[in-house]
mmCIF file of C-alpha atoms in Angstrom:
data_model
loop_
_atom_site.group_PDB
_atom_site.id
_atom_site.type_symbol
_atom_site.label_atom_id
_atom_site.label_comp_id
_atom_site.label_asym_id
_atom_site.label_seq_id
_atom_site.Cartn_x
_atom_site.Cartn_y
_atom_site.Cartn_z
ATOM 1 C CA MET A 1 0.000 0.000 0.000
ATOM 2 C CA PRO A 2 1.419 3.448 -0.883
ATOM 3 C CA VAL A 3 2.653 5.398 2.154
ATOM 4 C CA GLU A 4 0.406 8.332 1.251
ATOM 5 C CA SER A 5 -2.710 6.182 1.677
ATOM 6 C CA LEU A 6 -1.825 5.004 5.183
ATOM 7 C CA THR A 7 -3.163 6.637 8.303
ATOM 8 C CA SER A 8 -1.295 7.308 11.540
ATOM 9 C CA GLY A 9 -1.466 5.142 14.629
ATOM 10 C CA LEU A 10 -2.037 6.132 18.240
ATOM 11 C CA LEU A 11 -0.830 3.626 20.793
ATOM 12 C CA PHE A 12 -2.339 3.810 24.270
ATOM 13 C CA ASP A 13 -3.235 1.186 26.832
ATOM 14 C CA GLU A 14 -5.183 1.569 30.075
ATOM 15 C CA ARG A 15 -2.542 -0.534 31.813
ATOM 16 C CA PHE A 16 -0.143 2.420 31.594
ATOM 17 C CA LEU A 17 -2.287 4.106 34.249
ATOM 18 C CA ALA A 18 -1.327 1.461 36.809
ATOM 19 C CA HIS A 19 1.872 3.458 37.357
ATOM 20 C CA ASP A 20 0.692 5.833 40.070
ATOM 21 C CA ALA A 21 3.581 8.041 41.209
ATOM 22 C CA GLY A 22 1.685 9.127 44.331
ATOM 23 C CA VAL A 23 1.706 12.458 46.116
ATOM 24 C CA GLU A 24 4.092 14.610 48.110
ATOM 25 C CA THR A 25 2.989 15.831 51.535
ATOM 26 C CA SER A 26 6.056 16.153 53.753
ATOM 27 C CA VAL A 27 8.340 19.180 54.211
ATOM 28 C CA GLN A 28 11.703 18.388 55.818
ATOM 29 C CA THR A 29 13.426 20.724 58.275
ATOM 30 C CA ARG A 30 16.710 20.383 60.173
ATOM 31 C CA GLU A 31 14.806 19.283 63.253
ATOM 32 C CA GLY A 32 12.098 17.152 61.687
ATOM 33 C CA SER A 33 9.223 17.631 59.252
ATOM 34 C CA PHE A 34 5.659 18.856 58.873
ATOM 35 C CA GLN A 35 2.782 17.985 56.582
ATOM 36 C CA LEU A 36 0.856 19.856 53.876
ATOM 37 C CA ASP A 37 -2.122 18.916 51.750
ATOM 38 C CA PRO A 38 -1.107 16.364 49.083
ATOM 39 C CA GLU A 39 0.623 17.638 45.936
ATOM 40 C CA PRO A 40 0.834 15.202 42.993
ATOM 41 C CA HIS A 41 4.241 13.855 42.041
ATOM 42 C CA PRO A 42 5.590 15.791 39.011
ATOM 43 C CA SER A 43 5.042 12.682 36.874
ATOM 44 C CA ASP A 44 1.340 12.662 37.703
ATOM 45 C CA VAL A 45 -0.826 10.000 36.085
ATOM 46 C CA ALA A 46 -3.408 12.730 35.410
ATOM 47 C CA ILE A 47 -1.159 14.162 32.677
ATOM 48 C CA ILE A 48 -1.447 11.048 30.541
ATOM 49 C CA LYS A 49 -5.144 10.653 31.352
ATOM 50 C CA ARG A 50 -5.891 14.214 30.255
ATOM 51 C CA THR A 51 -3.766 13.823 27.119
ATOM 52 C CA TRP A 52 -5.629 10.673 26.134
ATOM 53 C CA GLN A 53 -8.957 12.440 26.739
ATOM 54 C CA PHE A 54 -7.784 15.405 24.666
ATOM 55 C CA LEU A 55 -6.809 13.210 21.713
ATOM 56 C CA GLU A 56 -10.038 11.231 21.923
ATOM 57 C CA ARG A 57 -12.491 14.088 22.446
ATOM 58 C CA SER A 58 -10.867 16.415 19.910
ATOM 59 C CA GLY A 59 -11.580 13.835 17.205
ATOM 60 C CA LEU A 60 -7.910 13.059 16.516
ATOM 61 C CA LEU A 61 -8.242 9.441 17.649
ATOM 62 C CA GLY A 62 -11.119 8.965 15.230
ATOM 63 C CA ARG A 63 -8.758 9.766 12.350
ATOM 64 C CA MET A 64 -6.151 7.251 13.525
ATOM 65 C CA ARG A 65 -5.758 3.541 14.099
ATOM 66 C CA HIS A 66 -5.851 2.806 17.823
ATOM 67 C CA LEU A 67 -3.027 0.426 18.687
ATOM 68 C CA ARG A 68 -2.738 -1.408 21.978
ATOM 69 C CA ALA A 69 0.329 -2.498 23.900
ATOM 70 C CA ARG A 70 1.512 -5.888 25.023
ATOM 71 C CA PRO A 71 3.922 -6.647 27.846
ATOM 72 C CA ALA A 72 7.536 -6.715 26.712
ATOM 73 C CA ARG A 73 9.133 -10.135 26.617
ATOM 74 C CA GLU A 74 12.100 -10.669 28.881
ATOM 75 C CA GLU A 75 14.428 -11.184 25.930
ATOM 76 C CA GLU A 76 13.380 -7.772 24.578
ATOM 77 C CA LEU A 77 14.289 -6.105 27.863
ATOM 78 C CA LEU A 78 17.543 -8.034 28.193
ATOM 79 C CA VAL A 79 18.975 -6.528 25.011
ATOM 80 C CA TYR A 80 19.824 -3.598 27.309
ATOM 81 C CA HIS A 81 18.834 -4.190 30.922
ATOM 82 C CA THR A 82 20.451 -6.884 33.056
ATOM 83 C CA ARG A 83 18.816 -9.984 34.507
ATOM 84 C CA PRO A 84 19.754 -8.992 38.089
ATOM 85 C CA TYR A 85 18.133 -5.590 37.478
ATOM 86 C CA LEU A 86 14.839 -7.191 36.446
ATOM 87 C CA ASP A 87 14.961 -9.439 39.518
ATOM 88 C CA GLY A 88 15.793 -6.465 41.760
ATOM 89 C CA LEU A 89 12.828 -4.481 40.427
ATOM 90 C CA GLN A 90 10.480 -7.362 41.128
ATOM 91 C CA ALA A 91 11.898 -7.753 44.625
ATOM 92 C CA HIS A 92 11.537 -4.035 45.374
ATOM 93 C CA ALA A 93 7.928 -4.006 44.141
ATOM 94 C CA ALA A 94 7.273 -6.766 46.670
ATOM 95 C CA GLY A 95 8.796 -4.740 49.505
ATOM 96 C CA GLY A 96 12.544 -5.183 48.972
ATOM 97 C CA PRO A 97 15.316 -2.545 49.005
ATOM 98 C CA ARG A 98 15.826 0.202 46.441
ATOM 99 C CA GLN A 99 19.413 -0.785 45.725
ATOM 100 C CA GLY A 100 21.830 -3.697 45.915
ATOM 101 C CA ASP A 101 24.354 -5.616 43.857
ATOM 102 C CA TRP A 102 21.653 -5.800 41.180
ATOM 103 C CA GLY A 103 21.514 -1.997 40.665
ATOM 104 C CA GLU A 104 19.336 0.758 42.082
ATOM 105 C CA ILE A 105 16.122 2.745 41.873
ATOM 106 C CA ASP A 106 16.688 6.444 42.523
ATOM 107 C CA GLU A 107 14.575 8.180 45.155
ATOM 108 C CA ASP A 108 12.595 10.168 42.572
ATOM 109 C CA THR A 109 11.288 7.069 40.786
ATOM 110 C CA PRO A 110 8.400 5.260 42.494
ATOM 111 C CA VAL A 111 8.165 1.576 41.594
ATOM 112 C CA SER A 112 5.214 -0.534 42.750
ATOM 113 C CA ALA A 113 3.679 -3.712 41.379
ATOM 114 C CA GLY A 114 1.402 -1.492 39.263
ATOM 115 C CA SER A 115 4.420 0.481 38.069
ATOM 116 C CA LEU A 116 6.109 -2.685 36.834
ATOM 117 C CA GLU A 117 2.997 -3.805 34.955
ATOM 118 C CA ALA A 118 2.845 -0.407 33.283
ATOM 119 C CA ALA A 119 6.589 -0.412 32.523
ATOM 120 C CA PHE A 120 6.453 -3.858 30.901
ATOM 121 C CA CYS A 121 3.509 -2.670 28.782
ATOM 122 C CA ALA A 122 5.201 0.621 27.866
ATOM 123 C CA ALA A 123 8.318 -1.190 26.636
ATOM 124 C CA GLY A 124 6.202 -3.730 24.773
ATOM 125 C CA GLY A 125 4.053 -0.918 23.418
ATOM 126 C CA ALA A 126 7.143 0.754 21.963
ATOM 127 C CA CYS A 127 7.901 -2.499 20.136
ATOM 128 C CA GLN A 128 4.308 -2.749 18.922
ATOM 129 C CA ALA A 129 4.487 0.789 17.566
ATOM 130 C CA VAL A 130 7.624 -0.095 15.597
ATOM 131 C CA LYS A 131 5.965 -3.271 14.320
ATOM 132 C CA ALA A 132 2.904 -1.373 13.066
ATOM 133 C CA VAL A 133 5.094 1.023 11.084
ATOM 134 C CA MET A 134 7.535 -1.574 9.768
ATOM 135 C CA ASP A 135 4.726 -3.933 8.721
ATOM 136 C CA GLY A 136 3.014 -1.120 6.792
ATOM 137 C CA GLU A 137 -0.129 -1.067 8.940
ATOM 138 C CA VAL A 138 0.253 2.687 9.530
ATOM 139 C CA ARG A 139 2.462 5.494 8.222
ATOM 140 C CA ASN A 140 3.651 6.664 11.631
ATOM 141 C CA VAL A 141 2.727 6.237 15.309
ATOM 142 C CA TYR A 142 2.433 8.370 18.392
ATOM 143 C CA ALA A 143 2.890 6.078 21.403
ATOM 144 C CA LEU A 144 1.403 7.676 24.529
ATOM 145 C CA LEU A 145 3.513 5.656 26.950
ATOM 146 C CA ARG A 146 3.790 5.650 30.721
ATOM 147 C CA PRO A 147 6.209 5.439 32.468
ATOM 148 C CA PRO A 148 8.782 7.227 30.285
ATOM 149 C CA GLY A 149 12.153 5.642 29.581
ATOM 150 C CA HIS A 150 15.091 7.671 28.295
ATOM 151 C CA HIS A 151 16.851 8.119 31.662
ATOM 152 C CA ALA A 152 16.774 4.406 32.541
ATOM 153 C CA GLU A 153 20.208 2.788 32.441
ATOM 154 C CA ARG A 154 21.165 -0.879 32.227
ATOM 155 C CA ASN A 155 20.692 -1.509 35.929
ATOM 156 C CA ARG A 156 19.322 1.775 37.227
ATOM 157 C CA ALA A 157 15.855 3.324 37.334
ATOM 158 C CA LEU A 158 16.356 7.067 37.156
ATOM 159 C CA GLY A 159 14.407 10.263 36.578
ATOM 160 C CA TYR A 160 10.939 8.610 36.658
ATOM 161 C CA CYS A 161 12.110 5.975 34.114
ATOM 162 C CA ILE A 162 12.173 2.199 34.706
ATOM 163 C CA PHE A 163 12.845 0.574 31.304
ATOM 164 C CA ASN A 164 14.404 2.452 28.394
ATOM 165 C CA ASN A 165 11.584 2.318 25.860
ATOM 166 C CA ALA A 166 13.542 4.024 23.054
ATOM 167 C CA VAL A 167 16.488 1.641 23.357
ATOM 168 C CA ILE A 168 14.207 -1.387 23.448
ATOM 169 C CA ALA A 169 12.252 -0.114 20.407
ATOM 170 C CA ALA A 170 15.437 0.559 18.413
ATOM 171 C CA GLU A 171 16.870 -2.863 19.221
ATOM 172 C CA TYR A 172 13.550 -4.514 18.370
ATOM 173 C CA ALA A 173 13.626 -2.813 14.962
ATOM 174 C CA ARG A 174 17.205 -3.889 14.301
ATOM 175 C CA ARG A 175 16.807 -7.492 15.426
ATOM 176 C CA THR A 176 13.347 -8.130 13.970
ATOM 177 C CA TYR A 177 13.648 -6.250 10.683
ATOM 178 C CA GLY A 178 17.400 -6.247 10.122
ATOM 179 C CA LEU A 179 17.703 -2.465 10.061
ATOM 180 C CA GLU A 180 21.243 -1.133 9.808
ATOM 181 C CA ARG A 181 20.549 2.537 10.577
ATOM 182 C CA VAL A 182 18.091 3.888 13.163
ATOM 183 C CA MET A 183 17.939 7.544 14.171
ATOM 184 C CA ILE A 184 16.682 8.613 17.601
ATOM 185 C CA ILE A 185 15.790 12.295 18.034
ATOM 186 C CA ASP A 186 15.347 13.179 21.695
ATOM 187 C CA TRP A 187 13.779 16.610 22.258
ATOM 188 C CA ASP A 188 12.892 16.026 25.908
ATOM 189 C CA VAL A 189 14.269 18.969 27.879
ATOM 190 C CA HIS A 190 16.339 16.591 30.024
ATOM 191 C CA HIS A 191 19.196 14.691 28.419
ATOM 192 C CA GLY A 192 18.513 11.065 27.463
ATOM 193 C CA ASN A 193 21.491 9.662 29.326
ATOM 194 C CA GLY A 194 20.309 6.050 29.202
ATOM 195 C CA THR A 195 19.774 6.114 25.441
ATOM 196 C CA GLN A 196 23.180 7.714 24.947
ATOM 197 C CA GLU A 197 24.828 5.036 27.091
ATOM 198 C CA ALA A 198 23.187 2.213 25.143
ATOM 199 C CA PHE A 199 24.505 3.273 21.744
ATOM 200 C CA TYR A 200 27.638 5.234 22.633
ATOM 201 C CA ALA A 201 29.931 2.887 20.689
ATOM 202 C CA ASP A 202 27.410 1.856 18.029
ATOM 203 C CA PRO A 203 27.265 3.559 14.594
ATOM 204 C CA GLY A 204 24.070 1.652 13.795
ATOM 205 C CA VAL A 205 22.038 4.068 15.929
ATOM 206 C CA LEU A 206 22.396 7.830 15.514
ATOM 207 C CA PHE A 207 21.368 9.526 18.763
ATOM 208 C CA VAL A 208 20.590 13.256 18.519
ATOM 209 C CA SER A 209 19.573 15.077 21.694
ATOM 210 C CA LEU A 210 18.365 18.661 22.142
ATOM 211 C CA HIS A 211 18.101 19.562 25.822
ATOM 212 C CA GLN A 212 18.504 22.362 28.332
ATOM 213 C CA ARG A 213 22.186 22.956 28.954
ATOM 214 C CA ASP A 214 23.665 22.102 32.366
ATOM 215 C CA TRP A 215 20.361 20.743 33.652
ATOM 216 C CA TYR A 216 19.579 17.048 34.220
ATOM 217 C CA PRO A 217 21.208 14.597 34.677
ATOM 218 C CA ARG A 218 24.339 16.247 36.042
ATOM 219 C CA LEU A 219 27.166 16.501 33.469
ATOM 220 C CA SER A 220 25.145 14.493 30.943
ATOM 221 C CA GLY A 221 24.665 15.629 27.358
ATOM 222 C CA GLU A 222 27.746 17.816 27.068
ATOM 223 C CA LEU A 223 28.647 18.907 23.551
ATOM 224 C CA GLU A 224 31.912 16.974 23.761
ATOM 225 C CA GLN A 225 30.155 13.643 24.401
ATOM 226 C CA VAL A 226 30.202 12.264 20.847
ATOM 227 C CA GLY A 227 30.598 8.509 21.181
ATOM 228 C CA ARG A 228 33.358 5.972 21.633
ATOM 229 C CA GLY A 229 35.288 3.752 19.236
ATOM 230 C CA ALA A 230 33.264 2.983 16.109
ATOM 231 C CA GLY A 231 30.471 5.150 17.526
ATOM 232 C CA VAL A 232 32.403 8.416 17.530
ATOM 233 C CA GLY A 233 30.290 11.074 15.807
ATOM 234 C CA TYR A 234 27.034 9.118 16.121
ATOM 235 C CA THR A 235 26.094 10.741 19.418
ATOM 236 C CA VAL A 236 25.097 14.324 18.646
ATOM 237 C CA ASN A 237 24.380 16.466 21.679
ATOM 238 C CA ILE A 238 22.926 19.943 21.143
ATOM 239 C CA PRO A 239 22.742 21.607 24.577
ATOM 240 C CA LEU A 240 20.669 24.784 24.450
ATOM 241 C CA PRO A 241 20.349 27.709 26.869
ATOM 242 C CA ALA A 242 17.284 28.482 28.927
ATOM 243 C CA GLY A 243 14.831 30.614 26.963
ATOM 244 C CA THR A 244 15.603 29.043 23.571
ATOM 245 C CA GLY A 245 11.943 29.173 22.469
ATOM 246 C CA ASP A 246 10.349 28.033 19.216
ATOM 247 C CA ARG A 247 12.697 29.877 16.862
ATOM 248 C CA GLY A 248 15.802 28.495 18.514
ATOM 249 C CA TYR A 249 14.555 24.918 18.405
ATOM 250 C CA ILE A 250 13.447 25.234 14.793
ATOM 251 C CA ALA A 251 16.843 26.693 13.883
ATOM 252 C CA ALA A 252 18.560 23.777 15.633
ATOM 253 C CA PHE A 253 16.560 21.352 13.512
ATOM 254 C CA GLU A 254 17.177 23.232 10.277
ATOM 255 C CA GLN A 255 20.878 23.790 10.903
ATOM 256 C CA LEU A 256 21.847 20.504 12.572
ATOM 257 C CA VAL A 257 19.256 17.756 12.973
ATOM 258 C CA LEU A 258 17.937 17.671 9.406
ATOM 259 C CA PRO A 259 21.318 17.927 7.602
ATOM 260 C CA ILE A 260 22.744 15.166 9.797
ATOM 261 C CA GLY A 261 19.671 13.007 9.252
ATOM 262 C CA LEU A 262 19.841 13.493 5.489
ATOM 263 C CA ARG A 263 23.465 12.403 5.449
ATOM 264 C CA TYR A 264 22.882 9.399 7.758
ATOM 265 C CA ARG A 265 19.735 8.273 5.900
ATOM 266 C CA PRO A 266 18.113 6.194 8.649
ATOM 267 C CA GLN A 267 15.720 3.388 7.800
ATOM 268 C CA LEU A 268 13.528 4.300 10.788
ATOM 269 C CA ILE A 269 13.256 7.427 12.944
ATOM 270 C CA LEU A 270 12.264 7.342 16.595
ATOM 271 C CA ILE A 271 11.423 10.479 18.576
ATOM 272 C CA SER A 272 11.823 10.592 22.342
ATOM 273 C CA ALA A 273 8.997 13.085 22.626
ATOM 274 C CA GLY A 274 9.091 14.906 25.941
ATOM 275 C CA GLN A 275 6.893 17.995 25.995
ATOM 276 C CA ASP A 276 8.732 19.468 28.986
ATOM 277 C CA ALA A 277 10.436 22.147 26.902
ATOM 278 C CA SER A 278 7.139 24.056 26.927
ATOM 279 C CA TRP A 279 6.909 27.529 28.430
ATOM 280 C CA LEU A 280 4.504 26.246 31.106
ATOM 281 C CA ASP A 281 6.551 23.281 32.286
ATOM 282 C CA PRO A 282 7.519 23.443 35.974
ATOM 283 C CA LEU A 283 10.764 21.456 35.562
ATOM 284 C CA ALA A 284 12.546 23.457 32.847
ATOM 285 C CA ARG A 285 12.929 26.902 31.290
ATOM 286 C CA MET A 286 12.938 26.467 27.510
ATOM 287 C CA MET A 287 9.798 28.407 26.449
ATOM 288 C CA MET A 288 8.412 26.338 23.578
ATOM 289 C CA THR A 289 4.770 26.616 22.489
ATOM 290 C CA ARG A 290 2.416 24.036 21.042
ATOM 291 C CA GLN A 291 3.009 25.549 17.601
ATOM 292 C CA GLY A 292 6.728 25.037 18.098
ATOM 293 C CA PHE A 293 6.169 21.356 18.798
ATOM 294 C CA ARG A 294 3.961 21.150 15.707
ATOM 295 C CA ARG A 295 6.719 22.610 13.548
ATOM 296 C CA LEU A 296 9.399 20.244 14.910
ATOM 297 C CA SER A 297 7.084 17.321 14.164
ATOM 298 C CA GLU A 298 6.461 18.562 10.629
ATOM 299 C CA LEU A 299 10.208 18.815 10.045
ATOM 300 C CA VAL A 300 10.883 15.294 11.326
ATOM 301 C CA ALA A 301 7.954 13.869 9.346
ATOM 302 C CA GLY A 302 9.375 15.548 6.249
ATOM 303 C CA LEU A 303 12.784 13.994 6.930
ATOM 304 C CA ALA A 304 11.175 10.576 7.378
ATOM 305 C CA ASN A 305 9.297 10.953 4.100
ATOM 306 C CA GLU A 306 12.538 11.768 2.321
ATOM 307 C CA VAL A 307 14.821 9.097 3.749
ATOM 308 C CA CYS A 308 12.766 6.163 5.061
ATOM 309 C CA GLU A 309 9.339 6.128 3.401
ATOM 310 C CA GLY A 310 7.776 8.010 6.286
ATOM 311 C CA ARG A 311 8.627 5.415 8.955
ATOM 312 C CA LEU A 312 8.438 7.400 12.184
ATOM 313 C CA VAL A 313 7.535 6.465 15.767
ATOM 314 C CA ALA A 314 7.187 9.071 18.538
ATOM 315 C CA LEU A 315 7.477 7.737 22.085
ATOM 316 C CA GLN A 316 6.127 9.789 24.982
ATOM 317 C CA GLU A 317 8.809 10.822 27.465
ATOM 318 C CA GLY A 318 8.458 13.732 29.922
ATOM 319 C CA GLY A 319 6.191 16.757 30.193
ATOM 320 C CA TYR A 320 4.897 17.954 33.560
ATOM 321 C CA SER A 321 2.331 20.670 32.927
ATOM 322 C CA ARG A 322 -1.052 19.043 33.487
ATOM 323 C CA ALA A 323 -2.667 21.949 31.670
ATOM 324 C CA TYR A 324 -0.380 22.211 28.627
ATOM 325 C CA VAL A 325 1.069 18.781 27.811
ATOM 326 C CA PRO A 326 -2.226 17.693 26.165
ATOM 327 C CA TYR A 327 -2.159 20.774 23.902
ATOM 328 C CA CYS A 328 1.445 20.188 22.856
ATOM 329 C CA THR A 329 0.950 16.480 22.278
ATOM 330 C CA ALA A 330 -2.143 17.108 20.171
ATOM 331 C CA ALA A 331 -0.135 19.517 18.016
ATOM 332 C CA ILE A 332 2.467 16.796 17.413
ATOM 333 C CA VAL A 333 -0.239 14.292 16.510
ATOM 334 C CA GLU A 334 -1.864 16.789 14.136
ATOM 335 C CA ALA A 335 1.485 17.168 12.367
ATOM 336 C CA LEU A 336 1.890 13.405 12.040
ATOM 337 C CA LEU A 337 -1.598 13.203 10.562
ATOM 338 C CA GLY A 338 -1.133 16.283 8.380
ATOM 339 C CA VAL A 339 -4.229 18.026 9.759
ATOM 340 C CA ASP A 340 -5.026 21.172 11.711
ATOM 341 C CA LEU A 341 -8.211 21.013 13.775
ATOM 342 C CA GLY A 342 -8.043 24.677 14.698
ATOM 343 C CA ILE A 343 -7.448 24.054 18.402
ATOM 344 C CA VAL A 344 -6.968 27.399 20.135
ATOM 345 C CA ASP A 345 -3.956 27.609 22.425
ATOM 346 C CA LEU A 346 -4.813 27.499 26.117
ATOM 347 C CA TYR A 347 -3.286 30.958 26.596
ATOM 348 C CA ALA A 348 -3.988 32.483 23.199
ATOM 349 C CA GLY A 349 -3.332 36.223 23.305
ATOM 350 C CA ALA A 350 -0.952 36.071 26.258
ATOM 351 C CA TRP A 351 2.241 38.068 25.890
ATOM 352 C CA GLU A 352 4.279 35.184 27.322
ATOM 353 C CA LEU A 353 3.008 32.902 24.556
ATOM 354 C CA GLU A 354 3.901 35.422 21.879
ATOM 355 C CA ARG A 355 7.322 35.967 23.404
ATOM 356 C CA SER A 356 7.984 32.210 23.529
ATOM 357 C CA ALA A 357 7.150 31.954 19.828
ATOM 358 C CA THR A 358 9.379 34.851 18.749
ATOM 359 C CA ILE A 359 12.374 35.004 21.114
ATOM 360 C CA PHE A 360 15.761 34.178 19.556
ATOM 361 C CA THR A 361 18.493 35.349 21.887
ATOM 362 C CA GLN A 362 22.164 35.915 21.225
ATOM 363 C CA ALA A 363 22.916 33.121 23.699
ATOM 364 C CA THR A 364 20.879 30.695 21.575
ATOM 365 C CA ARG A 365 22.566 31.848 18.368
ATOM 366 C CA GLN A 366 25.963 31.329 19.953
ATOM 367 C CA ALA A 367 25.011 27.863 21.228
ATOM 368 C CA LEU A 368 23.918 26.834 17.733
ATOM 369 C CA GLU A 369 27.085 28.180 16.143
ATOM 370 C CA GLU A 370 29.186 26.337 18.719
ATOM 371 C CA ALA A 371 27.277 23.107 18.064
ATOM 372 C CA ARG A 372 27.651 23.453 14.294
ATOM 373 C CA ARG A 373 31.364 24.142 14.606
ATOM 374 C CA TRP A 374 31.875 21.152 16.899
ATOM 375 C CA HIS A 375 29.809 18.580 14.997
ATOM 376 C CA ARG A 376 31.277 19.727 11.669
ATOM 377 C CA GLN A 377 34.171 17.414 12.554
ATOM 378 C CA TRP A 378 31.907 14.489 11.624
ATOM 379 C CA TRP A 379 29.032 15.941 9.602
ATOM 380 C CA PRO A 380 28.840 18.451 6.686
ATOM 381 C CA LEU A 381 27.161 21.397 8.427
#
């Protein structure tokens, strides 16, 4: 079937909602603590619920093929994670310690029995999304996953992530379909340290990350981190200053991401799609709008059409504004579908929204020039 005649897929499964990150109530002092009314964990399950409702009730789901997840098989997880890590997670969910010889779960990442069910389904859902695209069932997929994955390391749950969904999806594509070149574009505002680690010495996966400079994780995603051995040049970090906004991100794609992608010519593109670069996100300061996310998605879809017959899978990562993540995610989905439903921005007319769409600071220009100059050692920029 011609690519143009295929629709897009939306992968979501109710089992993702079993990962309940809980609430925060305690304030610590030097002498003790006191309690406040509950505040949801930043990775609140309500964000994904509201995003799913937004996609369904806006009519976007009705234009797409609804795909469902399956639990990842152990062998799919073990292409990256270790057997002791899987055993340690199961033991912790049953009341065991957060760390041991098997690895660790950082204090920010809640893991319960429900969390593990959701994590297995999220990793398996990422594989199902790849399968739907590679088998020609759909043109592209947005996978609304929970929990996210790009911080998870081989034996460490970190930054709200348990299994690294992007790594597992990329390896599934390579092992099942024999792909030789996969490109992962990570626009989550926090650096995808786990994904970088997985492919740091591997030229078969091009990892490109755009993230807030000097943010999270500590010392991760530096410009100079470019790979090791045969993988040198295939890790492309583009650290950006706070306040980059839509114009800065779009310039980064036009000046770096797209030229590198055209030269690499991947057979499949994955997006680690974290909508936490938005101007309303409480965990970052990057000032993107929903229209900015739409434009990035259009650019990546155009690249996919040119180099790999449109094969593109976007995997949900972060995004912590309960109000705005659904708007940004819907804009991405509209771009994948090639439609515009005329959804009015939540803060249409606000000066902050206009400023986020138009700002292009000297600091951002300098960061882009520095990135071009550095990565020109490996790519024609």
